[in-house]
Amino acid sequence: MSDSTMKRGFRLAVAVGAAAFALSLVQPAIAEEFVNTGYFGDVAIKGYDPVAYFTQHQAMQGSAKYSHQWLGATWHFASAENRDLFAADPAKYAPQYGGYCADGVSFGTVTTNVDPKAWRIIEGKLYISYDPGAADGFEKNPTKLTDSQKHWSDVERTLVTEKVQKNWQAPSAN
């Protein structure tokens, strides 16, 4: 084997190794579902009970006393019964788009600050918005739902990018 062939092989191996390493940093973020926990802490939808929207037809503040861990977030509930319903089928009760503003997603943007009292159940799914006007518009304009479904993959990519950048910029524990 010639010297130049060995050098090319070595460069190729280094390039493949570097690409595999970079992918290993990004892949966990891609596989992860995103849950809006606001700017601080790890509590989903500002501590409101996602089951109550369906069973009591209102936004109800949950309690840490009745909590459940799912997708890296803490979910609060108004009762043990609601917590158990959620634990049995979280996808049935969890807000669409991880609790990010549904109206914002319809424009392809990430809106973290939501108002859990600005909500709608449409076609059996919970959508939360940043204010009551946005929730009304989301419900009354069917293209908003279609647009949000179309843009969600772009919003997820934005969330992945933000998470990777945040993890990259975070100081090492070592």
PDB file of C-alpha atoms in Angstrom:
ATOM      1  CA  MET A   1       0.000   0.000   0.000  1.00  0.00           C
ATOM      2  CA  SER A   2       1.410   3.371  -0.956  1.00  0.00           C
ATOM      3  CA  ASP A   3       2.059   6.197   1.477  1.00  0.00           C
ATOM      4  CA  SER A   4      -0.559   8.456  -0.199  1.00  0.00           C
ATOM      5  CA  THR A   5      -3.207   5.697   0.001  1.00  0.00           C
ATOM      6  CA  MET A   6      -2.526   5.284   3.721  1.00  0.00           C
ATOM      7  CA  LYS A   7      -2.817   9.042   4.270  1.00  0.00           C
ATOM      8  CA  ARG A   8      -6.136   9.170   2.404  1.00  0.00           C
ATOM      9  CA  GLY A   9      -7.402   6.225   4.446  1.00  0.00           C
ATOM     10  CA  PHE A  10      -6.333   7.897   7.669  1.00  0.00           C
ATOM     11  CA  ARG A  11      -8.020  11.195   6.713  1.00  0.00           C
ATOM     12  CA  LEU A  12     -11.189   9.337   5.797  1.00  0.00           C
ATOM     13  CA  ALA A  13     -11.185   7.485   9.122  1.00  0.00           C
ATOM     14  CA  VAL A  14     -10.684  10.755  11.021  1.00  0.00           C
ATOM     15  CA  ALA A  15     -13.509  12.426   9.065  1.00  0.00           C
ATOM     16  CA  VAL A  16     -15.898   9.518   9.678  1.00  0.00           C
ATOM     17  CA  GLY A  17     -14.980   9.475  13.370  1.00  0.00           C
ATOM     18  CA  ALA A  18     -15.542  13.218  13.697  1.00  0.00           C
ATOM     19  CA  ALA A  19     -18.910  12.972  11.942  1.00  0.00           C
ATOM     20  CA  ALA A  20     -19.979  10.089  14.187  1.00  0.00           C
ATOM     21  CA  PHE A  21     -18.949  12.071  17.271  1.00  0.00           C
ATOM     22  CA  ALA A  22     -20.882  15.156  16.122  1.00  0.00           C
ATOM     23  CA  LEU A  23     -23.953  13.038  15.389  1.00  0.00           C
ATOM     24  CA  SER A  24     -23.756  11.471  18.842  1.00  0.00           C
ATOM     25  CA  LEU A  25     -24.027  14.954  20.353  1.00  0.00           C
ATOM     26  CA  VAL A  26     -27.093  15.887  18.309  1.00  0.00           C
ATOM     27  CA  GLN A  27     -28.934  12.559  18.077  1.00  0.00           C
ATOM     28  CA  PRO A  28     -30.248  12.476  21.677  1.00  0.00           C
ATOM     29  CA  ALA A  29     -31.823  15.890  21.182  1.00  0.00           C
ATOM     30  CA  ILE A  30     -33.479  14.820  17.938  1.00  0.00           C
ATOM     31  CA  ALA A  31     -34.992  11.702  19.509  1.00  0.00           C
ATOM     32  CA  GLU A  32     -36.378  13.680  22.444  1.00  0.00           C
ATOM     33  CA  GLU A  33     -39.892  15.059  22.623  1.00  0.00           C
ATOM     34  CA  PHE A  34     -40.049  18.692  23.639  1.00  0.00           C
ATOM     35  CA  VAL A  35     -42.099  19.908  26.580  1.00  0.00           C
ATOM     36  CA  ASN A  36     -42.496  23.605  27.293  1.00  0.00           C
ATOM     37  CA  THR A  37     -41.427  24.167  30.881  1.00  0.00           C
ATOM     38  CA  GLY A  38     -41.153  27.913  30.544  1.00  0.00           C
ATOM     39  CA  TYR A  39     -37.968  29.795  31.166  1.00  0.00           C
ATOM     40  CA  PHE A  40     -37.257  28.424  34.622  1.00  0.00           C
ATOM     41  CA  GLY A  41     -37.619  25.004  36.182  1.00  0.00           C
ATOM     42  CA  ASP A  42     -38.999  21.795  34.802  1.00  0.00           C
ATOM     43  CA  VAL A  43     -42.771  22.062  35.387  1.00  0.00           C
ATOM     44  CA  ALA A  44     -44.922  21.613  32.292  1.00  0.00           C
ATOM     45  CA  ILE A  45     -47.628  24.137  31.353  1.00  0.00           C
ATOM     46  CA  LYS A  46     -46.931  26.317  34.387  1.00  0.00           C
ATOM     47  CA  GLY A  47     -48.225  23.644  36.762  1.00  0.00           C
ATOM     48  CA  TYR A  48     -51.720  23.397  35.289  1.00  0.00           C
ATOM     49  CA  ASP A  49     -53.472  20.032  35.213  1.00  0.00           C
ATOM     50  CA  PRO A  50     -53.674  18.787  31.585  1.00  0.00           C
ATOM     51  CA  VAL A  51     -56.376  16.240  32.415  1.00  0.00           C
ATOM     52  CA  ALA A  52     -58.703  18.884  33.901  1.00  0.00           C
ATOM     53  CA  TYR A  53     -59.103  20.528  30.484  1.00  0.00           C
ATOM     54  CA  PHE A  54     -60.796  17.325  29.323  1.00  0.00           C
ATOM     55  CA  THR A  55     -62.618  16.199  32.486  1.00  0.00           C
ATOM     56  CA  GLN A  56     -63.576  19.488  34.173  1.00  0.00           C
ATOM     57  CA  HIS A  57     -63.552  21.574  30.967  1.00  0.00           C
ATOM     58  CA  GLN A  58     -61.483  24.282  32.617  1.00  0.00           C
ATOM     59  CA  ALA A  59     -57.930  25.291  33.348  1.00  0.00           C
ATOM     60  CA  MET A  60     -57.088  24.127  36.865  1.00  0.00           C
ATOM     61  CA  GLN A  61     -53.858  24.718  38.739  1.00  0.00           C
ATOM     62  CA  GLY A  62     -52.268  21.424  39.697  1.00  0.00           C
ATOM     63  CA  SER A  63     -50.306  20.602  42.815  1.00  0.00           C
ATOM     64  CA  ALA A  64     -46.808  19.254  43.332  1.00  0.00           C
ATOM     65  CA  LYS A  65     -48.513  16.815  45.714  1.00  0.00           C
ATOM     66  CA  TYR A  66     -49.959  15.074  42.643  1.00  0.00           C
ATOM     67  CA  SER A  67     -47.104  15.090  40.158  1.00  0.00           C
ATOM     68  CA  HIS A  68     -45.803  12.791  37.457  1.00  0.00           C
ATOM     69  CA  GLN A  69     -42.550  12.768  35.465  1.00  0.00           C
ATOM     70  CA  TRP A  70     -42.916  12.424  31.700  1.00  0.00           C
ATOM     71  CA  LEU A  71     -40.591  13.405  28.858  1.00  0.00           C
ATOM     72  CA  GLY A  72     -38.157  15.076  31.229  1.00  0.00           C
ATOM     73  CA  ALA A  73     -40.773  17.393  32.733  1.00  0.00           C
ATOM     74  CA  THR A  74     -42.800  17.420  35.924  1.00  0.00           C
ATOM     75  CA  TRP A  75     -46.546  17.529  35.348  1.00  0.00           C
ATOM     76  CA  HIS A  76     -48.853  18.711  38.140  1.00  0.00           C
ATOM     77  CA  PHE A  77     -52.427  17.566  38.703  1.00  0.00           C
ATOM     78  CA  ALA A  78     -55.390  18.696  40.783  1.00  0.00           C
ATOM     79  CA  SER A  79     -56.014  15.165  42.068  1.00  0.00           C
ATOM     80  CA  ALA A  80     -54.489  11.706  42.286  1.00  0.00           C
ATOM     81  CA  GLU A  81     -57.199  10.494  39.903  1.00  0.00           C
ATOM     82  CA  ASN A  82     -56.129  13.000  37.217  1.00  0.00           C
ATOM     83  CA  ARG A  83     -52.471  12.091  37.740  1.00  0.00           C
ATOM     84  CA  ASP A  84     -53.284   8.409  37.282  1.00  0.00           C
ATOM     85  CA  LEU A  85     -55.341   9.073  34.133  1.00  0.00           C
ATOM     86  CA  PHE A  86     -52.404  10.978  32.664  1.00  0.00           C
ATOM     87  CA  ALA A  87     -49.859   8.320  33.660  1.00  0.00           C
ATOM     88  CA  ALA A  88     -51.956   5.654  31.915  1.00  0.00           C
ATOM     89  CA  ASP A  89     -52.146   7.599  28.608  1.00  0.00           C
ATOM     90  CA  PRO A  90     -50.099  10.823  28.605  1.00  0.00           C
ATOM     91  CA  ALA A  91     -50.397  11.378  24.838  1.00  0.00           C
ATOM     92  CA  LYS A  92     -54.188  11.582  25.224  1.00  0.00           C
ATOM     93  CA  TYR A  93     -53.989  14.513  27.659  1.00  0.00           C
ATOM     94  CA  ALA A  94     -50.722  16.316  26.957  1.00  0.00           C
ATOM     95  CA  PRO A  95     -50.992  19.541  24.975  1.00  0.00           C
ATOM     96  CA  GLN A  96     -50.033  19.473  21.337  1.00  0.00           C
ATOM     97  CA  TYR A  97     -46.622  20.842  20.370  1.00  0.00           C
ATOM     98  CA  GLY A  98     -45.300  20.128  23.853  1.00  0.00           C
ATOM     99  CA  GLY A  99     -47.325  22.979  25.299  1.00  0.00           C
ATOM    100  CA  TYR A 100     -45.673  25.628  23.143  1.00  0.00           C
ATOM    101  CA  CYS A 101     -48.063  28.260  21.831  1.00  0.00           C
ATOM    102  CA  ALA A 102     -50.165  26.615  19.106  1.00  0.00           C
ATOM    103  CA  ASP A 103     -50.750  29.959  17.416  1.00  0.00           C
ATOM    104  CA  GLY A 104     -47.010  30.647  17.329  1.00  0.00           C
ATOM    105  CA  VAL A 105     -46.372  27.205  15.844  1.00  0.00           C
ATOM    106  CA  SER A 106     -48.903  28.038  13.090  1.00  0.00           C
ATOM    107  CA  PHE A 107     -46.478  30.805  12.044  1.00  0.00           C
ATOM    108  CA  GLY A 108     -43.450  28.524  12.401  1.00  0.00           C
ATOM    109  CA  THR A 109     -42.194  30.270  15.540  1.00  0.00           C
ATOM    110  CA  VAL A 110     -41.399  29.178  19.087  1.00  0.00           C
ATOM    111  CA  THR A 111     -43.429  31.006  21.725  1.00  0.00           C
ATOM    112  CA  THR A 112     -42.439  29.743  25.156  1.00  0.00           C
ATOM    113  CA  ASN A 113     -44.537  32.121  27.237  1.00  0.00           C
ATOM    114  CA  VAL A 114     -48.039  30.662  27.254  1.00  0.00           C
ATOM    115  CA  ASP A 115     -51.168  31.308  29.272  1.00  0.00           C
ATOM    116  CA  PRO A 116     -52.629  27.965  30.422  1.00  0.00           C
ATOM    117  CA  LYS A 117     -56.022  29.724  30.641  1.00  0.00           C
ATOM    118  CA  ALA A 118     -55.844  30.377  26.862  1.00  0.00           C
ATOM    119  CA  TRP A 119     -56.682  26.912  25.627  1.00  0.00           C
ATOM    120  CA  ARG A 120     -58.915  24.998  23.252  1.00  0.00           C
ATOM    121  CA  ILE A 121     -59.691  21.360  22.656  1.00  0.00           C
ATOM    122  CA  ILE A 122     -60.010  20.808  18.920  1.00  0.00           C
ATOM    123  CA  GLU A 123     -60.699  17.379  17.481  1.00  0.00           C
ATOM    124  CA  GLY A 124     -59.972  15.831  20.879  1.00  0.00           C
ATOM    125  CA  LYS A 125     -56.551  17.469  21.280  1.00  0.00           C
ATOM    126  CA  LEU A 126     -55.437  20.183  23.693  1.00  0.00           C
ATOM    127  CA  TYR A 127     -53.876  23.370  22.304  1.00  0.00           C
ATOM    128  CA  ILE A 128     -52.468  26.128  24.506  1.00  0.00           C
ATOM    129  CA  SER A 129     -51.761  29.686  23.340  1.00  0.00           C
ATOM    130  CA  TYR A 130     -50.068  32.783  24.709  1.00  0.00           C
ATOM    131  CA  ASP A 131     -53.321  34.706  25.259  1.00  0.00           C
ATOM    132  CA  PRO A 132     -57.110  34.283  24.906  1.00  0.00           C
ATOM    133  CA  GLY A 133     -57.222  36.180  21.585  1.00  0.00           C
ATOM    134  CA  ALA A 134     -54.695  33.798  20.057  1.00  0.00           C
ATOM    135  CA  ALA A 135     -56.670  30.804  21.344  1.00  0.00           C
ATOM    136  CA  ASP A 136     -59.880  32.218  19.803  1.00  0.00           C
ATOM    137  CA  GLY A 137     -58.149  32.833  16.476  1.00  0.00           C
ATOM    138  CA  PHE A 138     -56.631  29.371  16.493  1.00  0.00           C
ATOM    139  CA  GLU A 139     -60.052  27.806  17.032  1.00  0.00           C
ATOM    140  CA  LYS A 140     -61.972  29.978  14.558  1.00  0.00           C
ATOM    141  CA  ASN A 141     -59.491  29.801  11.688  1.00  0.00           C
ATOM    142  CA  PRO A 142     -59.107  26.184  10.495  1.00  0.00           C
ATOM    143  CA  THR A 143     -56.002  27.058   8.475  1.00  0.00           C
ATOM    144  CA  LYS A 144     -54.180  27.788  11.758  1.00  0.00           C
ATOM    145  CA  LEU A 145     -54.449  24.109  12.745  1.00  0.00           C
ATOM    146  CA  THR A 146     -53.269  22.999   9.308  1.00  0.00           C
ATOM    147  CA  ASP A 147     -50.443  25.545   9.332  1.00  0.00           C
ATOM    148  CA  SER A 148     -49.316  24.505  12.820  1.00  0.00           C
ATOM    149  CA  GLN A 149     -49.172  20.857  11.758  1.00  0.00           C
ATOM    150  CA  LYS A 150     -47.179  21.861   8.686  1.00  0.00           C
ATOM    151  CA  HIS A 151     -44.709  24.026  10.654  1.00  0.00           C
ATOM    152  CA  TRP A 152     -44.210  21.788  13.709  1.00  0.00           C
ATOM    153  CA  SER A 153     -41.244  19.915  12.224  1.00  0.00           C
ATOM    154  CA  ASP A 154     -39.499  23.260  11.547  1.00  0.00           C
ATOM    155  CA  VAL A 155     -40.220  24.413  15.095  1.00  0.00           C
ATOM    156  CA  GLU A 156     -38.838  21.123  16.433  1.00  0.00           C
ATOM    157  CA  ARG A 157     -35.626  21.693  14.454  1.00  0.00           C
ATOM    158  CA  THR A 158     -35.370  25.160  15.999  1.00  0.00           C
ATOM    159  CA  LEU A 159     -35.806  23.645  19.466  1.00  0.00           C
ATOM    160  CA  VAL A 160     -33.116  21.040  18.725  1.00  0.00           C
ATOM    161  CA  THR A 161     -30.730  23.774  17.573  1.00  0.00           C
ATOM    162  CA  GLU A 162     -31.435  25.882  20.661  1.00  0.00           C
ATOM    163  CA  LYS A 163     -30.942  22.886  22.947  1.00  0.00           C
ATOM    164  CA  VAL A 164     -27.662  21.869  21.299  1.00  0.00           C
ATOM    165  CA  GLN A 165     -26.382  25.464  21.514  1.00  0.00           C
ATOM    166  CA  LYS A 166     -27.444  25.746  25.141  1.00  0.00           C
ATOM    167  CA  ASN A 167     -25.747  22.430  26.036  1.00  0.00           C
ATOM    168  CA  TRP A 168     -22.641  23.438  24.113  1.00  0.00           C
ATOM    169  CA  GLN A 169     -22.440  26.781  25.909  1.00  0.00           C
ATOM    170  CA  ALA A 170     -23.135  25.353  29.371  1.00  0.00           C
ATOM    171  CA  PRO A 171     -20.062  25.155  31.615  1.00  0.00           C
ATOM    172  CA  SER A 172     -18.704  21.655  32.099  1.00  0.00           C
ATOM    173  CA  ALA A 173     -19.240  19.987  35.474  1.00  0.00           C
ATOM    174  CA  ASN A 174     -15.696  18.630  35.315  1.00  0.00           C
TER     175      ASN A 174
END
